[in-house]
Coordinates of C-alpha atoms in Angstrom, one line a residue:
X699 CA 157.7 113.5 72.1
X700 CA 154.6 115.1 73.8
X701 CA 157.1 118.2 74.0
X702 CA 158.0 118.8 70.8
X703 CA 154.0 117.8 69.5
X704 CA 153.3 120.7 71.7
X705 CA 155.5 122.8 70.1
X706 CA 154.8 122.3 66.3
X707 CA 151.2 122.8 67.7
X708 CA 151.8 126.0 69.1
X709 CA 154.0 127.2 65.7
X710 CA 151.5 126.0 63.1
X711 CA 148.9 127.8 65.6
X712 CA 150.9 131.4 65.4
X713 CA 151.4 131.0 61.6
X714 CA 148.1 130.6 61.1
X715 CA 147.2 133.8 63.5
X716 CA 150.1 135.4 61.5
X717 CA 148.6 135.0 58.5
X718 CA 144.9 136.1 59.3
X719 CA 146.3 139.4 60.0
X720 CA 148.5 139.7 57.3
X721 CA 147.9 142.8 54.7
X722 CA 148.4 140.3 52.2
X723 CA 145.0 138.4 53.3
X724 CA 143.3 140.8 52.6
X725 CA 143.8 141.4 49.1
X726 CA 141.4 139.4 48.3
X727 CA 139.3 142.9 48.6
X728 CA 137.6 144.7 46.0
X729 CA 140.4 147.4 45.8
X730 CA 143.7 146.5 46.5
X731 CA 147.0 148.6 46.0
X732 CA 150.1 147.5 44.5
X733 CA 148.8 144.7 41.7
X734 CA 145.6 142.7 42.0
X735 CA 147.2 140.6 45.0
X736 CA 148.0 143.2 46.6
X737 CA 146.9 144.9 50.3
X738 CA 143.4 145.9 50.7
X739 CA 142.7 149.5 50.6
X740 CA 141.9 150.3 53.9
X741 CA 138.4 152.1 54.8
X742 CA 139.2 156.1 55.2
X743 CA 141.7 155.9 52.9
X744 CA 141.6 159.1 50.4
X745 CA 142.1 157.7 47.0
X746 CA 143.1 160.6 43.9
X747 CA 143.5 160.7 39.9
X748 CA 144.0 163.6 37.8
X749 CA 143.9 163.3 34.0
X750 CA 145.9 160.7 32.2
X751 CA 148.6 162.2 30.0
X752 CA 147.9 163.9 27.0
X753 CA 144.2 164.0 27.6
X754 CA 141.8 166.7 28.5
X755 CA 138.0 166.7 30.7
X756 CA 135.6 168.1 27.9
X757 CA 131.7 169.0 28.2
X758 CA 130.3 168.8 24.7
X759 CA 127.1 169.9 23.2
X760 CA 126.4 165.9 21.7
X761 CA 127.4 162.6 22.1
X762 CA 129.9 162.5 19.2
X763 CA 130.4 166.3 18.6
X764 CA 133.7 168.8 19.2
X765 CA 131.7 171.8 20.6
X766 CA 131.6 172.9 24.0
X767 CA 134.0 173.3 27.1
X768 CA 137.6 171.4 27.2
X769 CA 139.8 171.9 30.4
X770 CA 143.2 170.5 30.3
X771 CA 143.6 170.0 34.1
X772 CA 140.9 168.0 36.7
X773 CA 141.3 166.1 39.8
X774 CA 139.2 164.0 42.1
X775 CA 140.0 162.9 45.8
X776 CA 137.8 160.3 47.4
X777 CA 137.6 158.8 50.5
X778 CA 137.0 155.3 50.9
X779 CA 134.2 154.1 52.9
X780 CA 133.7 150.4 51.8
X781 CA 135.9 147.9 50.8
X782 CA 134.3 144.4 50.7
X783 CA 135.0 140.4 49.4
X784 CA 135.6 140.2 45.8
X785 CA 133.6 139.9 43.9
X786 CA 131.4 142.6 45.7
X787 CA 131.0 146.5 44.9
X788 CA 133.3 148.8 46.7
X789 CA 131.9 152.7 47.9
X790 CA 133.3 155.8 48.0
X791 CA 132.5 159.5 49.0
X792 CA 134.0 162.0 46.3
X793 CA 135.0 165.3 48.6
X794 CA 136.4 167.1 45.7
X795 CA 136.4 167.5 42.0
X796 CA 138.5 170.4 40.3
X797 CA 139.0 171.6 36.6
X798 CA 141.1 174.1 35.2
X799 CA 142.9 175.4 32.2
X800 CA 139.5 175.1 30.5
X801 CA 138.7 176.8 26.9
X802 CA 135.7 176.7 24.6
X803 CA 135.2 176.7 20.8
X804 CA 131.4 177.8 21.1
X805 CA 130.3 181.1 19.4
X806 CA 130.1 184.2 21.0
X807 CA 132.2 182.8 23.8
X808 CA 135.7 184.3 24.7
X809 CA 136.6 182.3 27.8
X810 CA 135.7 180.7 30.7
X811 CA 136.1 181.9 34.1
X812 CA 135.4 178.3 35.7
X813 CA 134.1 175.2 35.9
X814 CA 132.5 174.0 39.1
X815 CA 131.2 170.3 40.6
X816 CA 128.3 171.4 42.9
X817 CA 126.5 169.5 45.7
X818 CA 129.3 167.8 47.1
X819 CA 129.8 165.1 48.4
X820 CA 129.0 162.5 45.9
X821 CA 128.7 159.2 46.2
X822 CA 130.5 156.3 44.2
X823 CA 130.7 152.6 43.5
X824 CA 132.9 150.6 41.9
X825 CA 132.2 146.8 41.1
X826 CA 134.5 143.8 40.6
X827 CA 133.6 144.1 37.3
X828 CA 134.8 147.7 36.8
X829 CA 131.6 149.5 36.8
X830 CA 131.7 152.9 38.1
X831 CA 128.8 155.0 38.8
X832 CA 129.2 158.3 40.4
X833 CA 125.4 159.4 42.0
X834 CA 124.6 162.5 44.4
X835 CA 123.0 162.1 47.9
X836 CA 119.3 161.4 48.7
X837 CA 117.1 164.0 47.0
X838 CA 120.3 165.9 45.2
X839 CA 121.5 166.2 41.9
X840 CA 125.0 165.7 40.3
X841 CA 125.8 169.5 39.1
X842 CA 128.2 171.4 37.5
X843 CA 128.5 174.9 36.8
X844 CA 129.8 177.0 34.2
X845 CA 130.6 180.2 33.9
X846 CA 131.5 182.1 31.2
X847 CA 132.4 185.2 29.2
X848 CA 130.9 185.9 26.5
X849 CA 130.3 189.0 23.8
X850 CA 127.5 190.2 26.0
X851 CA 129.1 189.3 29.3
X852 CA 129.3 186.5 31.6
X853 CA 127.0 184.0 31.8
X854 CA 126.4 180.8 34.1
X855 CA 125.4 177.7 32.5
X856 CA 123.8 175.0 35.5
X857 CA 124.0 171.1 34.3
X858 CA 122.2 168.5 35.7
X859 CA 122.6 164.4 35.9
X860 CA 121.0 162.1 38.2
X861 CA 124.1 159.7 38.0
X862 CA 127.1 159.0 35.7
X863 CA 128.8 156.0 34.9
X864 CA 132.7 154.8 33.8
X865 CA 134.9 151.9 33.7
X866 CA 137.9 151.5 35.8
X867 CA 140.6 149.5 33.9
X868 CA 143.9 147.6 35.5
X869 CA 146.0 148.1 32.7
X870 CA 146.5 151.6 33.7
X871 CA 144.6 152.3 36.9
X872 CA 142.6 154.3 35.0
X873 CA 138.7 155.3 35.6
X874 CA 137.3 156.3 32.0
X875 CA 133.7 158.2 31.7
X876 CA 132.6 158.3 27.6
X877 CA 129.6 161.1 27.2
X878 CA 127.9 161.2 30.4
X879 CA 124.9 163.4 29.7
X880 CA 123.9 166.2 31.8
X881 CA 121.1 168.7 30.9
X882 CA 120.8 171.8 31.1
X883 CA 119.0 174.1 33.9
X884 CA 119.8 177.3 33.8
X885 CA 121.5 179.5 31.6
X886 CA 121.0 181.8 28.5
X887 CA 120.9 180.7 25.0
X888 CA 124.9 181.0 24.3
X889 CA 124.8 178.0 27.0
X890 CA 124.6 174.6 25.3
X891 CA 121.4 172.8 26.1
X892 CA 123.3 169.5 26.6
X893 CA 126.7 168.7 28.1
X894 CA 128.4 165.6 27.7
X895 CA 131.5 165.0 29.8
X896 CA 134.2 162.6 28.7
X897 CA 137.4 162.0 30.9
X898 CA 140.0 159.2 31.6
X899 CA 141.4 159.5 35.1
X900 CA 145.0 157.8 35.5
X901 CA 146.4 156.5 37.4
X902 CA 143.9 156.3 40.4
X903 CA 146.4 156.3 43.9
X904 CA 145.8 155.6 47.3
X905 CA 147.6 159.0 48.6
X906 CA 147.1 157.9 52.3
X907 CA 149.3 154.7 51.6
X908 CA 151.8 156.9 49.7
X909 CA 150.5 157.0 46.0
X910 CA 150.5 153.5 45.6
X911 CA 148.4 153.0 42.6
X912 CA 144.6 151.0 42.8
X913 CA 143.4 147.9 41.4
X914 CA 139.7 146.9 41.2
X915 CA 139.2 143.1 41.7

């Protein structure tokens, strides 16, 4: 008898250690991958989105208007450097941010060359709650630079933020920023004095666990 209490002891004993260090405990976490029960995201994975289907990254002139800069390809790769309990607020360091096959409907323009995210790396956080907000490091800015040809020539436009925000959503693993102002710092007058950049990112992937797509918890 004192055998086989010994025993159970010892099996309920490794189950329990099996189960600490399950991937599976751990989905508790802010960000998990597979569903929002599944594994954590681990710390140093590189997480990556380009554009959901059908839409395009566009820097407008206002809030609610249809002039300025649309590029119909963008990515983002981030590395993962926090990855508490839920509810907490997960961090991020973005290490790259890319447009490309960008146009523009503003007068006196006739392409653009490029659209570039300056001051890398940037950092983010996402909360349980599905706020995202995207800031610079100590003392930077969040910049982007345009450049552009014009009728007289090409011309760089510099934009400024101190921090953007989005949502992140489950339903599509998608990360959605709605007319995140930036101003203006340099540039001529065919520059717009205010860009306002609107994107929906989906679906967000853990590419070091093999694309598996991202929750936020």
């Amino acid at each position: 008898m004192r055998t086989r209490s010994l025993l159970a002891l010892a099996a309920g004993t490794a189950a329990l250690m099996v189960s600490a260090i399950s991937p599976a405990s751990a989905a508790d976490t802010v960000l998990t991958t597979g569903g929002p029960a599944g594994d954590a995201v681990a710390v140093g994975d590189v997480l990556s989105a380009s554009l959901a289907s059908g839409t395009a990254a566009t820097f407008y002139s206002s809030a609610t208007g249809t002039s300025g800069v649309s590029c119909a390809a963008s990515t983002f790769t981030a590395t993962v450097t926090d990855n508490p309990a839920a509810p907490g607020t997960a961090t991020e360091t973005v290490d790259a941010h890319t447009f490309g096959s960008c146009t523009s409907n503003v007068f006196g323009v006739t392409g653009v060359n490029s659209v570039t995210v300056n001051n890398l790396p940037y950092t983010t956080t996402v909360t349980s709650d599905g706020v995202v907000t995207v800031s610079p490091a100590a003392g930077s800015v969040l910049q982007t630079t345009v450049v552009l040809r014009t009728l007289l020539g090409t011309i760089n436009c510099v934009y400024q933020a101190p921090s953007i925000t989005g949502t992140s959503d489950n339903t599509d693993n998608s990360i959605n920023f709605t007319a995140q102002a930036f101003t203006k710092t340099s540039g001529s007058s065919l520059c717009f004095a205010n860009g306002y950049f609107t994107a929906k990112y989906a679906p967000v992937t853990d590419t070091t666990q093999g694309g598996t797509t991202v929750f936020t918890n």
